[in-house]
CSV table of C-alpha atoms and ligand atoms in Angstrom, one decimal:
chain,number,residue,atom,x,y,z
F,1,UNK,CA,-15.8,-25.2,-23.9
F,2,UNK,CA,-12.0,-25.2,-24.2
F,3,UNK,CA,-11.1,-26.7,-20.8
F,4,UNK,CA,-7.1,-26.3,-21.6
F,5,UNK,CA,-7.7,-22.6,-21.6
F,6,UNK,CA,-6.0,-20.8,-18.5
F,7,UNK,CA,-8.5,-20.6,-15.5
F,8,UNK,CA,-9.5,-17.2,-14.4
F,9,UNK,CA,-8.6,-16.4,-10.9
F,10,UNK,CA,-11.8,-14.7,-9.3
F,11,UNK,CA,-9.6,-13.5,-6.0
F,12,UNK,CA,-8.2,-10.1,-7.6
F,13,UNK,CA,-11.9,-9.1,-9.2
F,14,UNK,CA,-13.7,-6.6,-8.0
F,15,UNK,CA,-17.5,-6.9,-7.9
F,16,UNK,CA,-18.3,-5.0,-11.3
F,17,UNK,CA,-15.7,-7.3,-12.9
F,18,UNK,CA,-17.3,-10.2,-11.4
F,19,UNK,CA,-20.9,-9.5,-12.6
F,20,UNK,CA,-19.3,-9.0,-15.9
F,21,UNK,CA,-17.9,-11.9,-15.6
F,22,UNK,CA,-21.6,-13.8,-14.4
F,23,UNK,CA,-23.2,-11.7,-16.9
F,24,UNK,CA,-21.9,-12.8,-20.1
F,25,UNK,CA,-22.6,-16.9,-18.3
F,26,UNK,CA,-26.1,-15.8,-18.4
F,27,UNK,CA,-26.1,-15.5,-14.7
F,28,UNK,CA,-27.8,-12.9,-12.7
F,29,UNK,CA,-25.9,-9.7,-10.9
F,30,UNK,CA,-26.1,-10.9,-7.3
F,31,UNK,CA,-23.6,-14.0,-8.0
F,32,UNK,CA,-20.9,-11.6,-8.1
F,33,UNK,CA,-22.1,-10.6,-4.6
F,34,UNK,CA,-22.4,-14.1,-3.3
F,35,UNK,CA,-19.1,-14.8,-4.7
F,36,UNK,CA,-17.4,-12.3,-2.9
F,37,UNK,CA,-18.5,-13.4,-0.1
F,38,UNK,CA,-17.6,-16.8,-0.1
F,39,UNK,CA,-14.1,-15.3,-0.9
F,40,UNK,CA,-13.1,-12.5,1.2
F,41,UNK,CA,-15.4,-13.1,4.1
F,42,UNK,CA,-15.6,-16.8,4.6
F,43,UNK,CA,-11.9,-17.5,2.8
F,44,UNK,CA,-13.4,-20.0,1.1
F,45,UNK,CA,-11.7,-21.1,-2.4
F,46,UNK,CA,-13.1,-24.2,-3.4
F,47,UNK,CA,-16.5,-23.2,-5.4
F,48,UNK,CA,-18.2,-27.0,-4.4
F,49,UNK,CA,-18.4,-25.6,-1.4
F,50,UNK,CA,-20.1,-22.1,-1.9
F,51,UNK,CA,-23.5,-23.9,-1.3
F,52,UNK,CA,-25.7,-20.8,-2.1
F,53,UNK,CA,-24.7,-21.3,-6.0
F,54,UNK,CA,-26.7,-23.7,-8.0
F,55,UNK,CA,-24.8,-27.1,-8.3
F,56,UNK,CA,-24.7,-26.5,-12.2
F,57,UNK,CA,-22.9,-23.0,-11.9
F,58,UNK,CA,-20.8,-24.6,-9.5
F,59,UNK,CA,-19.4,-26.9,-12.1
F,60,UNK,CA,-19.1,-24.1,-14.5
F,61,UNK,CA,-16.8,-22.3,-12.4
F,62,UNK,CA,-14.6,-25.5,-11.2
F,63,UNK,CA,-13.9,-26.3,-15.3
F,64,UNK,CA,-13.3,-21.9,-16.3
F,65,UNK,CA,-12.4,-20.4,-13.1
F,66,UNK,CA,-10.2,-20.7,-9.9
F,67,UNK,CA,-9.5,-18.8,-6.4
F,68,UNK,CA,-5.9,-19.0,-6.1
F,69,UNK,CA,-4.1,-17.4,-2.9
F,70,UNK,CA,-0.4,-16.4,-3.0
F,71,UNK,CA,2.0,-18.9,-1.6
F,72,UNK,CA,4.0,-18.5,1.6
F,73,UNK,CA,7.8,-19.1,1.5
F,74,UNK,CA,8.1,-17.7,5.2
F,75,UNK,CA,6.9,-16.1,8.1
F,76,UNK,CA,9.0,-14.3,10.7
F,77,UNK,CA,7.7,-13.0,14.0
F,78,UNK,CA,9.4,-10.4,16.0
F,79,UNK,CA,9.7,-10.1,19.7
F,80,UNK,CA,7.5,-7.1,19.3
F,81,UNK,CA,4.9,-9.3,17.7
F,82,UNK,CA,5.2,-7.7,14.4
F,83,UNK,CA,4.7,-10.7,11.8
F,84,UNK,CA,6.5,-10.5,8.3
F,85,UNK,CA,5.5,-12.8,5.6
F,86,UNK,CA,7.0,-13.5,2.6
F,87,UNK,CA,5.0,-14.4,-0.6
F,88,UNK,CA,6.3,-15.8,-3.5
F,89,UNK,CA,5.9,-14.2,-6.9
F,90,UNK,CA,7.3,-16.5,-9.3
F,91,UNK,CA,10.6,-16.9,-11.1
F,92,UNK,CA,12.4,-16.7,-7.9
F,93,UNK,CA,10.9,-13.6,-6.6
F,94,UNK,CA,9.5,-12.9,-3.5
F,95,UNK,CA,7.3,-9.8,-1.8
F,96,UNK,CA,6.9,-9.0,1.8
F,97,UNK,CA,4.0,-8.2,3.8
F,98,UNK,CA,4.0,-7.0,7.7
F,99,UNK,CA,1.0,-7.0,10.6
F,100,UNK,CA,1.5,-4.4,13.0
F,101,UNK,CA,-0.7,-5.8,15.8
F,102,UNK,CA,-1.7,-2.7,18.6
F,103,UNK,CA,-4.0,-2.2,21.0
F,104,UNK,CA,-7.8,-1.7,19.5
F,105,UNK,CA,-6.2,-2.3,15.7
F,106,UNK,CA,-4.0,-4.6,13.5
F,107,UNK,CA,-2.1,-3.1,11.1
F,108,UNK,CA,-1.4,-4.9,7.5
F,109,UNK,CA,1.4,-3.0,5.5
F,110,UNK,CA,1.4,-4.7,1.6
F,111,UNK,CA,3.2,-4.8,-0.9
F,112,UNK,CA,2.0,-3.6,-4.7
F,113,UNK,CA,5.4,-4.0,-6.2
F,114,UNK,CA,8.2,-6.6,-6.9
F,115,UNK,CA,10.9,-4.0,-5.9
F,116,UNK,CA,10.7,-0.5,-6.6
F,117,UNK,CA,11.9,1.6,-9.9
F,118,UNK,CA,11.9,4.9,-7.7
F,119,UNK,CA,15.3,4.5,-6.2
F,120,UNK,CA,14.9,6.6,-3.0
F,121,UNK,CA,18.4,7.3,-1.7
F,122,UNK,CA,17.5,5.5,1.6
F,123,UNK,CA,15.0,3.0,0.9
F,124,UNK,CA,16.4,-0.9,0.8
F,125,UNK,CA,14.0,-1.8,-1.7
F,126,UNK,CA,14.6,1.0,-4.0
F,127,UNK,CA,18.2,-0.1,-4.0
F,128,UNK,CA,16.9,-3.7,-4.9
F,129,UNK,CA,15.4,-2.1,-8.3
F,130,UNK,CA,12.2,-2.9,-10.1
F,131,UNK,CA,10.6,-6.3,-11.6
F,132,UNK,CA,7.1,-6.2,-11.8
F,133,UNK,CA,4.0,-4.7,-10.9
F,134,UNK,CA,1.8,-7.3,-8.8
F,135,UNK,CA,-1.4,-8.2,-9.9
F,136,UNK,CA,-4.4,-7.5,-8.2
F,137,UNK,CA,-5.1,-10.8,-6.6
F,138,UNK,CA,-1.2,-10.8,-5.5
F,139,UNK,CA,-1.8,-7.4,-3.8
F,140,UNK,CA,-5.7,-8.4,-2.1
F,141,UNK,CA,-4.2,-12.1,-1.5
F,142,UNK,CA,-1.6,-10.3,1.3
F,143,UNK,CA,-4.6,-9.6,3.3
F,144,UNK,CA,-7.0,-12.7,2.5
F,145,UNK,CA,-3.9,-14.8,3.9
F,146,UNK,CA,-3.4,-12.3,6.7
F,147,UNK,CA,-7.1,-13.0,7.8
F,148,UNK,CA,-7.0,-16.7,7.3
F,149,UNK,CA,-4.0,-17.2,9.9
F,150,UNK,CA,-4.3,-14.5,12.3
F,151,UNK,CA,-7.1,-15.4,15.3
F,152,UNK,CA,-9.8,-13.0,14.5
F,153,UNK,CA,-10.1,-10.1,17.4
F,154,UNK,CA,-12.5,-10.7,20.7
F,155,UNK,CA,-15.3,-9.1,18.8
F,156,UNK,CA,-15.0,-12.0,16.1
F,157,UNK,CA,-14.4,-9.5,13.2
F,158,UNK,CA,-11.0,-10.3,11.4
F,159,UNK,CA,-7.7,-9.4,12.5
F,160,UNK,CA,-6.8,-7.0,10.0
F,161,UNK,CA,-9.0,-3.8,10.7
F,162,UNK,CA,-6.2,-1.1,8.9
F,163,UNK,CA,-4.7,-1.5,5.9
F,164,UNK,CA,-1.3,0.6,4.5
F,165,UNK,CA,0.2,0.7,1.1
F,166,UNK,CA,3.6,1.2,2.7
F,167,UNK,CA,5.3,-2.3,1.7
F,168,UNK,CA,7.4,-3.2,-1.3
F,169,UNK,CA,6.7,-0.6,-4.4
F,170,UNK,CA,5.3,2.4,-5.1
F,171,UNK,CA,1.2,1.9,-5.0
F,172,UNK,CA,0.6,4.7,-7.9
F,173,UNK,CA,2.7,3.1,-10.1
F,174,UNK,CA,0.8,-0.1,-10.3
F,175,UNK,CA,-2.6,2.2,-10.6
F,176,UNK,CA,-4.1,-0.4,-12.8
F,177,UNK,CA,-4.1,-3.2,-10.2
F,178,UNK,CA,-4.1,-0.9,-6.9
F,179,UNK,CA,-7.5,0.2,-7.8
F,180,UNK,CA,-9.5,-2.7,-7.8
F,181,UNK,CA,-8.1,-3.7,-4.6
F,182,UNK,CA,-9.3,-0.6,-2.7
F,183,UNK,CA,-12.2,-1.5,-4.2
F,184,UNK,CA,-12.0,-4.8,-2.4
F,185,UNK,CA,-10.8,-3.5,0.8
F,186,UNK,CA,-14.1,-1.1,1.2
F,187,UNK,CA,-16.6,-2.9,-0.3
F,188,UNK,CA,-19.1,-4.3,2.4
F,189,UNK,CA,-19.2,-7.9,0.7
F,190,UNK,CA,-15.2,-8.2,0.5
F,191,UNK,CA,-13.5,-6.4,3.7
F,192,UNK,CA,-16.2,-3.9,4.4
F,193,UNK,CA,-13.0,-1.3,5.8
F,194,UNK,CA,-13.9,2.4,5.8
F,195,UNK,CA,-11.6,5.0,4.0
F,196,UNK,CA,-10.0,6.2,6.9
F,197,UNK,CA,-9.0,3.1,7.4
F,198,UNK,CA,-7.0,2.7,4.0
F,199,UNK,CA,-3.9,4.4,3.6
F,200,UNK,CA,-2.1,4.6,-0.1
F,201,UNK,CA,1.4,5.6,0.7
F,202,UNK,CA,3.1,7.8,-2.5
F,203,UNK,CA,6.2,9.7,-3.3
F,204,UNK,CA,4.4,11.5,-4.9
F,205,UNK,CA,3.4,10.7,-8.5
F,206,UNK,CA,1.0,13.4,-8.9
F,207,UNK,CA,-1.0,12.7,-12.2
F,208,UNK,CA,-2.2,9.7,-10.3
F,209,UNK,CA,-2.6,11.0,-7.5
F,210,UNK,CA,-4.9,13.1,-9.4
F,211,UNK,CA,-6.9,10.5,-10.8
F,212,UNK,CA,-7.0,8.6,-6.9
F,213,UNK,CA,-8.6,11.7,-6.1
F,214,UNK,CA,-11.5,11.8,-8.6
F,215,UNK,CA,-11.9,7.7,-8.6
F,216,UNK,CA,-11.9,6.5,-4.9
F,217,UNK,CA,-11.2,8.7,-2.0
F,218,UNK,CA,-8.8,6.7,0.7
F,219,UNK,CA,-6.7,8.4,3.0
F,220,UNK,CA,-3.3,9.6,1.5
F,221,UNK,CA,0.0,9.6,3.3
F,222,UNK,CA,2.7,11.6,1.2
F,223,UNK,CA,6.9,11.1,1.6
F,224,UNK,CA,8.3,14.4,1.6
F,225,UNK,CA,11.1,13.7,3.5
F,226,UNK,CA,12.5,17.3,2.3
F,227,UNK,CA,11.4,20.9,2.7
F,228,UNK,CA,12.8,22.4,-0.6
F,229,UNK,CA,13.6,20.4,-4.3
F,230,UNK,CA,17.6,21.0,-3.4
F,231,UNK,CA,17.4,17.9,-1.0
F,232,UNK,CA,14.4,16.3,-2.1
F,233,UNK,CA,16.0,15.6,-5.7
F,234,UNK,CA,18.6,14.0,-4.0
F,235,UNK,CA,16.2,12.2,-1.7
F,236,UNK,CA,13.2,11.1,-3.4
F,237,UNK,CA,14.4,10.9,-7.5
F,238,UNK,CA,10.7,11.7,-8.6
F,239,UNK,CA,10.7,14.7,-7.8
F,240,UNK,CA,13.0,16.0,-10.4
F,241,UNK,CA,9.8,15.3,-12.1
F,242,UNK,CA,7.2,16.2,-10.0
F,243,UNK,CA,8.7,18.9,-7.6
F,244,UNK,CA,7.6,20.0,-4.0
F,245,UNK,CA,5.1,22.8,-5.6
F,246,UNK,CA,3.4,20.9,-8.3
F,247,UNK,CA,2.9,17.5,-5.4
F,248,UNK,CA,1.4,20.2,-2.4
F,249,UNK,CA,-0.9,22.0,-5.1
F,250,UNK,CA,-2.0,18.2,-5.9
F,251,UNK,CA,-2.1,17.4,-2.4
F,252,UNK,CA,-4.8,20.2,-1.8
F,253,UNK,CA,-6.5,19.8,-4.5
F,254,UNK,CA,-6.5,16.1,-3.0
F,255,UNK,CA,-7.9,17.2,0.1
F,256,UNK,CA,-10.5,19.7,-0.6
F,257,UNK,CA,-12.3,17.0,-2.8
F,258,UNK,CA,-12.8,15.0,0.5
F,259,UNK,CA,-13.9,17.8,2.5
F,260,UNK,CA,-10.9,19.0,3.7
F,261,UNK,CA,-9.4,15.3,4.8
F,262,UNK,CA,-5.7,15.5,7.0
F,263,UNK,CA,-3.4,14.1,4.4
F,264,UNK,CA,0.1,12.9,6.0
F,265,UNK,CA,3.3,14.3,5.4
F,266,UNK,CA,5.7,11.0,5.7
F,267,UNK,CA,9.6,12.8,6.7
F,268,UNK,CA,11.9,10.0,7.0
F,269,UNK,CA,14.9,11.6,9.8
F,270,UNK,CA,17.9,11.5,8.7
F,271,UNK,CA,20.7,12.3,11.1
F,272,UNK,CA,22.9,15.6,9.5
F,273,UNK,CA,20.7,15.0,5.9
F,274,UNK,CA,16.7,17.4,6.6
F,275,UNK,CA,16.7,17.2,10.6
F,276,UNK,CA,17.8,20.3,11.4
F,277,UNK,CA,15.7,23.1,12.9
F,278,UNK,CA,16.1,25.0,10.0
F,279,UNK,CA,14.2,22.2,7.9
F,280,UNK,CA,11.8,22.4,10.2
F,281,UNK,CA,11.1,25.7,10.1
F,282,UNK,CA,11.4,25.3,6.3
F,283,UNK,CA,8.6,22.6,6.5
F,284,UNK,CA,6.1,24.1,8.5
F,285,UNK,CA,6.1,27.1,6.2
F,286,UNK,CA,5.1,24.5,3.1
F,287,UNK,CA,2.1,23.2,5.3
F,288,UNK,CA,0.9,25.7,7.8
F,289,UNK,CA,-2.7,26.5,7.6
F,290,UNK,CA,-3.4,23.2,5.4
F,291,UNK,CA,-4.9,20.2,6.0
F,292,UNK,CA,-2.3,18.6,7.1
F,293,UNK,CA,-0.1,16.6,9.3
F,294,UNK,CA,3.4,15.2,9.6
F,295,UNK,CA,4.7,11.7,10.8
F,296,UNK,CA,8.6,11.4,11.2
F,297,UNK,CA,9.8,8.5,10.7
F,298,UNK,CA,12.8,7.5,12.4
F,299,UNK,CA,15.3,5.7,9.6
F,300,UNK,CA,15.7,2.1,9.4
F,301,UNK,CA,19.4,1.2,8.2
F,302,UNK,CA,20.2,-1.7,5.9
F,303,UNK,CA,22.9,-2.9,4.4
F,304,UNK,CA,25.1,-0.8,2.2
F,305,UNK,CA,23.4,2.5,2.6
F,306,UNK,CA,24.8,6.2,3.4
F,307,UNK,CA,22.5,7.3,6.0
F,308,UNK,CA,22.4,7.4,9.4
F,309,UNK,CA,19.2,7.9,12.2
F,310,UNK,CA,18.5,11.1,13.6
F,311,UNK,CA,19.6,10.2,17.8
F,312,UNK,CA,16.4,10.5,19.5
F,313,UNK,CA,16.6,14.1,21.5
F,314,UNK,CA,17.1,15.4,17.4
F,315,UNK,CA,14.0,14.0,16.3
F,316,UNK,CA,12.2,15.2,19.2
F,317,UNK,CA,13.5,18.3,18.9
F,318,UNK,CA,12.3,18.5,15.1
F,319,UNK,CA,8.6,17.1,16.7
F,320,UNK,CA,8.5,19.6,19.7
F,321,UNK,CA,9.3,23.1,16.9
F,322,UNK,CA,6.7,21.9,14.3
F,323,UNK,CA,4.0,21.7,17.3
F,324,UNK,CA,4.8,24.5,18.9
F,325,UNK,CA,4.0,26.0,15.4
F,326,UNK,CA,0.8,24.2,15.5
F,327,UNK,CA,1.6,21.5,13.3
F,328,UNK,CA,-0.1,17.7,14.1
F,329,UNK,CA,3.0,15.8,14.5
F,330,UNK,CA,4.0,12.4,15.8
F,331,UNK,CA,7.1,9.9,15.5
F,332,UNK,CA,6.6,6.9,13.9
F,333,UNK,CA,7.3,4.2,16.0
F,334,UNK,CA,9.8,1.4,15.1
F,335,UNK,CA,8.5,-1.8,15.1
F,336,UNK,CA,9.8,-5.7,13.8
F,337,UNK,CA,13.5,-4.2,13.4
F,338,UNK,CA,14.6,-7.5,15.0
F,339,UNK,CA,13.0,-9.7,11.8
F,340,UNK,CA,13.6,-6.2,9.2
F,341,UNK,CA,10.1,-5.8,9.2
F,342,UNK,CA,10.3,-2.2,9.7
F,343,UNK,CA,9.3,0.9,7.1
F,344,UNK,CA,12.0,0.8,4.4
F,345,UNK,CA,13.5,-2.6,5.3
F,346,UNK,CA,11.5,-4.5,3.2
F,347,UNK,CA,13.8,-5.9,0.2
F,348,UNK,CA,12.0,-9.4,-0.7
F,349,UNK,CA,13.6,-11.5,-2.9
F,350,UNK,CA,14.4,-9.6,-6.3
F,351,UNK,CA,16.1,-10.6,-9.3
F,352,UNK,CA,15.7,-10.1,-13.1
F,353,UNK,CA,15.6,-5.9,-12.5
F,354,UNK,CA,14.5,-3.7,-15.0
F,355,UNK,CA,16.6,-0.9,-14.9
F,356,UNK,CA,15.5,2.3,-16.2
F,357,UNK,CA,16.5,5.6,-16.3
F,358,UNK,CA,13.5,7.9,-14.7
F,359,UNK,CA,12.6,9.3,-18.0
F,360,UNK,CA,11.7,5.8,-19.3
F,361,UNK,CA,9.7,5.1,-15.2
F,362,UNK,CA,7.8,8.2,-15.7
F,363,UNK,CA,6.8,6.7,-19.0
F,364,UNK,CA,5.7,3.4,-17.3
F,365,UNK,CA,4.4,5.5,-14.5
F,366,UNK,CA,2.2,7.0,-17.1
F,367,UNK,CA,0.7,3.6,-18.4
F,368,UNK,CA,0.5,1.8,-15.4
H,1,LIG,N1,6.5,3.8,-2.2
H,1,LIG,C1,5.6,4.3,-1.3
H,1,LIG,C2,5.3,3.4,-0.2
H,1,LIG,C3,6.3,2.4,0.4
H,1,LIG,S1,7.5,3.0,1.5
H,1,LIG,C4,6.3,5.6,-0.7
H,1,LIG,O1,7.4,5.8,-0.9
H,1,LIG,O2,5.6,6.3,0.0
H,1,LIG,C5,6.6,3.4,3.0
H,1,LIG,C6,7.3,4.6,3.7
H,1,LIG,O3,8.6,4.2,4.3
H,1,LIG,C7,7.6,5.8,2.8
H,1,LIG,O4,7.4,7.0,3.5
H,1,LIG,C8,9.1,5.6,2.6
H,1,LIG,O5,9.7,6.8,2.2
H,1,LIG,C9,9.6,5.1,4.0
H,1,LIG,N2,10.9,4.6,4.0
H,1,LIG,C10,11.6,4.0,3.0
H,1,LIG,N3,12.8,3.6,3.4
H,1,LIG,C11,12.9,3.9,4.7
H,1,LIG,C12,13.9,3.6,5.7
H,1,LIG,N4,15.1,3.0,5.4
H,1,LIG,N5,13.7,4.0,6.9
H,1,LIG,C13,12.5,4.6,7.3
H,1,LIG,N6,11.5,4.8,6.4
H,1,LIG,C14,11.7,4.5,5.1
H,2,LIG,FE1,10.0,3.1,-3.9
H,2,LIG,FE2,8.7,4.1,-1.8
H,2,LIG,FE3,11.1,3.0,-1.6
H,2,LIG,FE4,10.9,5.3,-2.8
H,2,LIG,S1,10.5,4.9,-0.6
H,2,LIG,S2,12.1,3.5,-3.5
H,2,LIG,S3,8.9,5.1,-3.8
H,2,LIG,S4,9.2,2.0,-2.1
């Protein structure tokens, strides 16, 4: 056995890849299942430890293979009690990761990205750029570490019970790793979550939204931010690519292969930019009599940005027309603005960006 050989970190694998992995050791199925266990339910990492494993496999696995959890650089907690983490991901680079704790849940927003390539005209990590795509155990180590610190809730189950793709990076673009994580999150011998409780967050990069759709069925929250391709071009860059039409057929399609699911319309307010009545009205004609609902999002300013937030009688007034109309819609509400933990505020710590023109992203979109 060549023992110089880079371990294999077990924490990103999802059970399949594990009993592949058991499989060609000669070992039966159910290790995988015992494995994941010891990981994701007891956070337990070193393998002398997972005493339901013959001492011989044991041994096996300490010389081949190794559990190895993101490291913190920081954690920041908000008067709110909103807690931001920040996780290193080599070669100076760092990724962020928020709880949202509220009454009856605790929310954990992740990160599947080291910046973003999508360049949203209002988002600060957009304007950081792109590096790389996080692996898988990266991405599922956000919420193993989230578990091991946080005090588990009065019923004794863990502390994170909702998970959202909404931190650094765009989910869909890192396909390839995003998928065995929601694997992860609902399977009953890793987090055991159910798929309402999963949100993937997209700007909407449909051919994978597509494939989300046919290969594991999580709730979807979509940014629109715009009512027509005139302002969402400017917006949200992707959709020069993808426009309005093309995502909301995609959307439906989404929908109707999950029995008619709510998918959420993410519509970031921006004060003069899409908050008129008018866009409204302009809106609710794209979603009526869909499943669907809408969640404004106030905007969160950061440095060196053009935008502005919507006062709050503007964004109620946008709320107030779309319900009249019958539309589900709520405000989003701000939280950890005091540490910049809030949506769009996450910028890490990014160096080394790739820049790309969005013919050369859609490309990498495509082989992600
Ligand atoms: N890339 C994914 C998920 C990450 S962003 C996506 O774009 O959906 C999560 C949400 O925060 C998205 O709806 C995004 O558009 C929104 N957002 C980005 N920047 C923001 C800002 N400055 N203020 C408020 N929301 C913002
Ligand atoms: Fe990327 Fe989402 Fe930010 Fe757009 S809003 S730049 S897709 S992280």
């Amino acid at each position: 056995m060549d023992v110089t050989a880079e371990k294999l970190n077990l924490l990103g694998m999802r059970q399949h890849a594990l009993e592949s992995f058991f499989a060609e050791k000669g070992e039966r199925s159910f290790r995988a299942r015992q494995v994941l266990q010891w990981i994701h339910q007891r956070r337990i990492t070193d393998f002398d430890l997972m005493t339901d494993l013959p001492k011989s496999l044991r041994e096996t696995l300490e010389l081949v293979a190794k559990v190895e959890i993101p490291i913190t650089i920081a954690e920041n907690k908000s008067a709110d009690g909103t807690i931001k983490w920040l996780f290193e991901s080599g070669a100076g680079q760092a990724v962020e990761t928020v709880f949202i704790p509220e009454p009856g849940r605790g929310t954990l927003c992740i990160s599947s990205q080291v910046g973003c390539a999508l360049d949203c005209a209002f988002c600060a990590t957009g304007a950081q750029g792109f590096n790389r795509n996080l692996t898988a155990a990266e991405i599922i180590g956000q919420v193993w570490h989230a578990n091991e610190v946080l005090p588990p809730r009065a019923n004794g189950e863990p502390a994170v019970t909702n998970i959202v793709f909404m931190g650094m990076g765009e989910p869909l673009a890192n396909y390839r790793s995003v998928l065995p994580v929601l694997d992860l999150l609902l399977s009953d011998f890793a987090y055991g979550l159910s798929r309402r409780r999963v949100t993937i967050s997209t700007s909407g990069l449909v051919p994978n939204i597509e494939r989300l759709g046919d290969e594991c069925n999580v709730s979807l929250a979509v940014s629109l931010h715009a009512p027509n391709d005139e302002l969402r071009d400017r917006l949200v860059p992707i959709n020069k690519v993808h426009p309005i039409e093309e995502l909301l057929d995609c959307c439906w399609r989404y929908a109707a292969k999950h029995s008619n699911r709510f998918i959420t319309f993410e519509y970031v307010m921006l004060g003069g930019v899409n908050d008129s009545l008018a866009h409204a009205d302009e809106l609710y004609g794209l979603l009526q009599d869909r499943p669907a609902k809408v969640n404004l999002i106030p905007f969160n300013s950061f440095a060196g940005n053009e935008f502005a937030r919507s006062d709050r009688a503007r964004i109620a007034r946008f709320q107030d027309r779309l319900r009249q109309k019958g539309l589900v819609t709520t405000t989003r509400k701000t939280r950890g603005e005091d540490i910049d933990a809030a949506c769009g505020q996450l910028a890490g710590k990014v160096s080394d960006r790739v820049r790309v023109r969005l013919s050369e992203k859609t490309t990498r979109i495509a082989m992600a």
